[in-house]
């Protein structure tokens, strides 16, 4: 994730067969108000990677991966008290 005053972008770095990382690919923009973003694997069983996001109010949100490599709209997973998760 690139942080700064504005905008905030989320980048994907895929693993390579040699154990390194590929060049970054921008997968989201204008992600302001988030404190932590974690690639959490396939949480909903659709075969695509999902993100868990904690905002500045410590609410936890899930963003489901799409076939295009972007993310769907957020889904609430918990509304408060997620200070210690990540």
CSV table of N, CA and C in Angstrom, one decimal:
chain,number,residue,atom,x,y,z
A,1,UNK,N,0.8,-1.2,0.0
A,1,UNK,CA,0.0,0.0,0.0
A,1,UNK,C,0.9,1.2,0.0
A,2,UNK,N,0.5,2.2,-0.8
A,2,UNK,CA,1.2,3.5,-0.8
A,2,UNK,C,0.4,4.4,0.0
A,3,UNK,N,1.0,5.1,1.0
A,3,UNK,CA,0.3,6.0,1.8
A,3,UNK,C,0.8,7.4,1.6
A,4,UNK,N,0.0,8.3,1.9
A,4,UNK,CA,0.3,9.7,1.7
A,4,UNK,C,-0.9,10.6,1.9
A,5,UNK,N,-0.8,11.9,1.7
A,5,UNK,CA,-2.0,12.7,1.8
A,5,UNK,C,-3.2,12.2,1.0
A,6,UNK,N,-3.0,12.0,-0.3
A,6,UNK,CA,-4.0,11.5,-1.3
A,6,UNK,C,-3.3,11.3,-2.6
A,7,UNK,N,-3.7,10.5,-3.4
A,7,UNK,CA,-4.6,9.3,-3.1
A,7,UNK,C,-3.8,8.2,-2.5
A,8,UNK,N,-4.5,7.2,-2.0
A,8,UNK,CA,-3.9,6.0,-1.5
A,8,UNK,C,-4.2,4.8,-2.4
A,9,UNK,N,-3.1,4.1,-2.8
A,9,UNK,CA,-3.3,3.0,-3.8
A,9,UNK,C,-2.9,1.7,-3.1
A,10,UNK,N,-3.5,0.6,-3.5
A,10,UNK,CA,-3.2,-0.7,-3.1
A,10,UNK,C,-2.5,-1.4,-4.2
A,11,UNK,N,-1.3,-2.0,-4.0
A,11,UNK,CA,-0.6,-2.7,-5.1
A,11,UNK,C,-0.5,-4.2,-4.8
A,12,UNK,N,-0.5,-5.0,-5.8
A,12,UNK,CA,-0.3,-6.4,-5.7
A,12,UNK,C,1.1,-6.8,-6.2
A,13,UNK,N,1.8,-7.6,-5.5
A,13,UNK,CA,3.1,-8.1,-5.9
A,13,UNK,C,3.0,-9.7,-5.9
A,14,UNK,N,2.9,-10.3,-7.0
A,14,UNK,CA,2.7,-11.7,-7.1
A,14,UNK,C,4.1,-12.4,-6.9
A,15,UNK,N,4.0,-13.6,-6.3
A,15,UNK,CA,5.2,-14.4,-6.1
A,15,UNK,C,5.7,-14.9,-7.4
A,16,UNK,N,7.0,-15.0,-7.6
A,16,UNK,CA,7.6,-15.6,-8.8
A,16,UNK,C,8.1,-17.0,-8.5
A,17,UNK,N,8.4,-17.8,-9.5
A,17,UNK,CA,8.8,-19.2,-9.4
A,17,UNK,C,10.2,-19.2,-8.7
A,18,UNK,N,11.0,-18.1,-8.7
A,18,UNK,CA,12.3,-18.1,-8.1
A,18,UNK,C,12.3,-17.6,-6.7
A,19,UNK,N,11.1,-17.4,-6.1
A,19,UNK,CA,11.0,-17.0,-4.7
A,19,UNK,C,11.0,-15.5,-4.5
A,20,UNK,N,11.0,-14.7,-5.6
A,20,UNK,CA,10.9,-13.3,-5.5
A,20,UNK,C,9.5,-12.7,-5.7
A,21,UNK,N,9.4,-11.5,-6.0
A,21,UNK,CA,8.2,-10.8,-6.2
A,21,UNK,C,8.2,-10.2,-7.6
A,22,UNK,N,7.0,-10.2,-8.2
A,22,UNK,CA,6.9,-9.5,-9.5
A,22,UNK,C,6.8,-8.0,-9.4
A,23,UNK,N,6.8,-7.3,-10.5
A,23,UNK,CA,6.5,-5.9,-10.5
A,23,UNK,C,5.1,-5.6,-9.9
A,24,UNK,N,5.0,-4.5,-9.3
A,24,UNK,CA,3.7,-4.2,-8.7
A,24,UNK,C,2.6,-3.9,-9.7
A,25,UNK,N,1.4,-4.2,-9.4
A,25,UNK,CA,0.2,-3.9,-10.2
A,25,UNK,C,-0.8,-3.2,-9.3
A,26,UNK,N,-1.3,-2.0,-9.7
A,26,UNK,CA,-2.2,-1.3,-8.9
A,26,UNK,C,-3.6,-2.0,-9.0
A,27,UNK,N,-4.2,-2.4,-7.8
A,27,UNK,CA,-5.4,-3.1,-7.8
A,27,UNK,C,-6.6,-2.2,-7.2
A,28,UNK,N,-6.2,-1.1,-6.5
A,28,UNK,CA,-7.3,-0.3,-5.9
A,28,UNK,C,-6.7,1.1,-5.7
A,29,UNK,N,-7.6,2.1,-5.7
A,29,UNK,CA,-7.2,3.5,-5.5
A,29,UNK,C,-8.2,4.1,-4.6
A,30,UNK,N,-7.8,5.3,-4.0
A,30,UNK,CA,-8.6,6.1,-3.1
A,30,UNK,C,-9.0,5.3,-1.9
A,31,UNK,N,-8.1,4.5,-1.3
A,31,UNK,CA,-8.4,3.8,-0.1
A,31,UNK,C,-7.9,4.6,1.1
A,32,UNK,N,-8.7,5.7,1.4
A,32,UNK,CA,-8.3,6.5,2.6
A,32,UNK,C,-9.1,6.0,3.8
A,33,UNK,N,-8.6,6.3,4.9
A,33,UNK,CA,-9.3,5.9,6.2
A,33,UNK,C,-9.0,4.6,6.7
A,34,UNK,N,-8.1,3.8,6.0
A,34,UNK,CA,-7.7,2.5,6.5
A,34,UNK,C,-6.4,2.5,7.3
A,35,UNK,N,-6.4,1.7,8.3
A,35,UNK,CA,-5.2,1.6,9.2
A,35,UNK,C,-4.3,0.5,8.8
A,36,UNK,N,-4.9,-0.7,8.5
A,36,UNK,CA,-4.2,-1.9,8.1
A,36,UNK,C,-4.9,-2.6,7.0
A,37,UNK,N,-4.2,-3.2,6.1
A,37,UNK,CA,-4.7,-4.0,5.0
A,37,UNK,C,-3.9,-5.3,5.0
A,38,UNK,N,-4.6,-6.5,5.0
A,38,UNK,CA,-3.9,-7.8,5.0
A,38,UNK,C,-4.5,-8.7,4.0
A,39,UNK,N,-3.7,-9.3,3.1
A,39,UNK,CA,-4.1,-10.3,2.2
A,39,UNK,C,-4.4,-11.6,3.0
A,40,UNK,N,-5.7,-12.0,3.1
A,40,UNK,CA,-6.1,-13.0,4.1
A,40,UNK,C,-6.3,-14.4,3.4
A,41,UNK,N,-6.1,-14.5,2.1
A,41,UNK,CA,-6.4,-15.8,1.5
A,41,UNK,C,-7.8,-15.8,1.0
A,42,UNK,N,-8.3,-17.0,0.7
A,42,UNK,CA,-9.7,-17.1,0.2
A,42,UNK,C,-10.7,-17.3,1.4
A,43,UNK,N,-11.2,-16.3,1.9
A,43,UNK,CA,-12.1,-16.4,3.1
A,43,UNK,C,-13.5,-16.8,2.7
A,44,UNK,N,-14.0,-16.6,1.5
A,44,UNK,CA,-15.4,-17.0,1.2
A,44,UNK,C,-15.5,-18.2,0.3
A,45,UNK,N,-14.4,-18.9,0.0
A,45,UNK,CA,-14.5,-20.1,-0.7
A,45,UNK,C,-14.7,-20.1,-2.2
A,46,UNK,N,-14.5,-18.9,-2.8
A,46,UNK,CA,-14.7,-18.7,-4.2
A,46,UNK,C,-13.4,-18.9,-5.1
A,47,UNK,N,-12.3,-19.3,-4.4
A,47,UNK,CA,-11.1,-19.5,-5.2
A,47,UNK,C,-10.2,-18.3,-5.4
A,48,UNK,N,-10.6,-17.1,-4.9
A,48,UNK,CA,-9.9,-15.9,-5.1
A,48,UNK,C,-9.5,-15.3,-3.8
A,49,UNK,N,-8.3,-14.7,-3.8
A,49,UNK,CA,-7.8,-14.0,-2.5
A,49,UNK,C,-8.7,-12.9,-2.1
A,50,UNK,N,-8.9,-12.7,-0.8
A,50,UNK,CA,-9.6,-11.6,-0.2
A,50,UNK,C,-8.7,-10.8,0.7
A,51,UNK,N,-9.2,-9.6,1.0
A,51,UNK,CA,-8.5,-8.7,1.9
A,51,UNK,C,-9.3,-8.5,3.2
A,52,UNK,N,-8.6,-8.4,4.3
A,52,UNK,CA,-9.2,-7.9,5.5
A,52,UNK,C,-8.6,-6.5,5.8
A,53,UNK,N,-9.5,-5.6,6.1
A,53,UNK,CA,-9.1,-4.2,6.3
A,53,UNK,C,-9.6,-3.7,7.6
A,54,UNK,N,-8.7,-3.0,8.4
A,54,UNK,CA,-9.1,-2.4,9.6
A,54,UNK,C,-9.1,-0.9,9.4
A,55,UNK,N,-10.1,-0.2,9.7
A,55,UNK,CA,-10.1,1.3,9.5
A,55,UNK,C,-9.6,2.0,10.8
A,56,UNK,N,-9.6,3.3,10.8
A,56,UNK,CA,-9.1,4.1,11.9
A,56,UNK,C,-10.0,4.0,13.1
A,57,UNK,N,-11.2,3.5,12.9
A,57,UNK,CA,-12.1,3.3,14.0
A,57,UNK,C,-12.1,1.9,14.6
A,58,UNK,N,-11.1,1.1,14.1
A,58,UNK,CA,-10.9,-0.3,14.5
A,58,UNK,C,-12.1,-1.2,14.1
A,59,UNK,N,-12.8,-0.8,13.0
A,59,UNK,CA,-13.8,-1.7,12.5
A,59,UNK,C,-13.2,-2.6,11.4
A,60,UNK,N,-13.6,-3.9,11.3
A,60,UNK,CA,-13.0,-4.8,10.4
A,60,UNK,C,-13.9,-5.1,9.2
A,61,UNK,N,-13.3,-5.0,8.0
A,61,UNK,CA,-14.1,-5.2,6.8
A,61,UNK,C,-13.4,-6.2,5.9
A,62,UNK,N,-14.2,-7.0,5.1
A,62,UNK,CA,-13.7,-7.9,4.2
A,62,UNK,C,-14.0,-7.4,2.8
A,63,UNK,N,-13.0,-7.5,1.9
A,63,UNK,CA,-13.2,-7.2,0.5
A,63,UNK,C,-12.9,-8.5,-0.3
A,64,UNK,N,-13.9,-9.0,-1.0
A,64,UNK,CA,-13.8,-10.2,-1.7
A,64,UNK,C,-13.1,-10.0,-3.1
A,65,UNK,N,-12.2,-10.9,-3.4
A,65,UNK,CA,-11.5,-10.8,-4.7
A,65,UNK,C,-12.5,-11.1,-5.9
A,66,UNK,N,-12.2,-10.5,-7.0
A,66,UNK,CA,-13.0,-10.8,-8.2
A,66,UNK,C,-12.2,-11.5,-9.3
A,67,UNK,N,-12.8,-12.1,-10.3
A,67,UNK,CA,-12.0,-12.7,-11.4
A,67,UNK,C,-11.1,-11.8,-12.1
A,68,UNK,N,-11.4,-10.5,-12.1
A,68,UNK,CA,-10.5,-9.5,-12.8
A,68,UNK,C,-9.3,-9.1,-12.0
A,69,UNK,N,-9.2,-9.6,-10.8
A,69,UNK,CA,-8.0,-9.3,-9.9
A,69,UNK,C,-8.2,-8.0,-9.1
A,70,UNK,N,-9.5,-7.5,-9.1
A,70,UNK,CA,-9.8,-6.3,-8.2
A,70,UNK,C,-10.6,-6.8,-7.0
A,71,UNK,N,-11.2,-5.9,-6.3
A,71,UNK,CA,-12.0,-6.3,-5.2
A,71,UNK,C,-13.4,-5.8,-5.2
A,72,UNK,N,-14.3,-6.5,-4.6
A,72,UNK,CA,-15.7,-6.1,-4.5
A,72,UNK,C,-15.9,-5.1,-3.4
A,73,UNK,N,-17.1,-4.6,-3.3
A,73,UNK,CA,-17.3,-3.6,-2.2
A,73,UNK,C,-17.1,-4.3,-0.8
A,74,UNK,N,-17.0,-3.5,0.2
A,74,UNK,CA,-16.7,-4.1,1.5
A,74,UNK,C,-17.9,-4.7,2.2
A,75,UNK,N,-17.6,-5.7,3.0
A,75,UNK,CA,-18.6,-6.4,3.8
A,75,UNK,C,-18.2,-6.3,5.2
A,76,UNK,N,-19.0,-5.9,6.1
A,76,UNK,CA,-18.7,-5.8,7.5
A,76,UNK,C,-18.5,-7.2,8.1
A,77,UNK,N,-17.4,-7.3,8.8
A,77,UNK,CA,-17.1,-8.6,9.5
A,77,UNK,C,-17.1,-8.4,11.0
A,78,UNK,N,-17.1,-7.2,11.5
A,78,UNK,CA,-17.1,-6.8,12.9
A,78,UNK,C,-17.1,-5.3,13.0
A,79,UNK,N,-17.7,-4.8,13.9
A,79,UNK,CA,-17.9,-3.4,14.0
A,79,UNK,C,-17.0,-2.7,15.0
A,80,UNK,N,-16.4,-3.4,15.9
A,80,UNK,CA,-15.6,-2.7,17.0
A,80,UNK,C,-14.7,-3.6,17.7
A,81,UNK,N,-13.7,-3.0,18.3
A,81,UNK,CA,-12.8,-3.8,19.2
A,81,UNK,C,-11.7,-4.6,18.5
A,82,UNK,N,-11.3,-4.3,17.2
A,82,UNK,CA,-10.3,-5.1,16.6
A,82,UNK,C,-8.9,-4.5,16.6
A,83,UNK,N,-8.5,-4.0,17.8
A,83,UNK,CA,-7.2,-3.4,18.0
A,83,UNK,C,-6.1,-4.4,17.9
A,84,UNK,N,-6.3,-5.6,18.5
A,84,UNK,CA,-5.2,-6.6,18.6
A,84,UNK,C,-5.1,-7.6,17.5
A,85,UNK,N,-5.9,-7.6,16.5
A,85,UNK,CA,-5.8,-8.6,15.5
A,85,UNK,C,-4.6,-8.4,14.6
A,86,UNK,N,-4.4,-7.2,14.1
A,86,UNK,CA,-3.2,-6.9,13.2
A,86,UNK,C,-3.0,-5.4,13.2
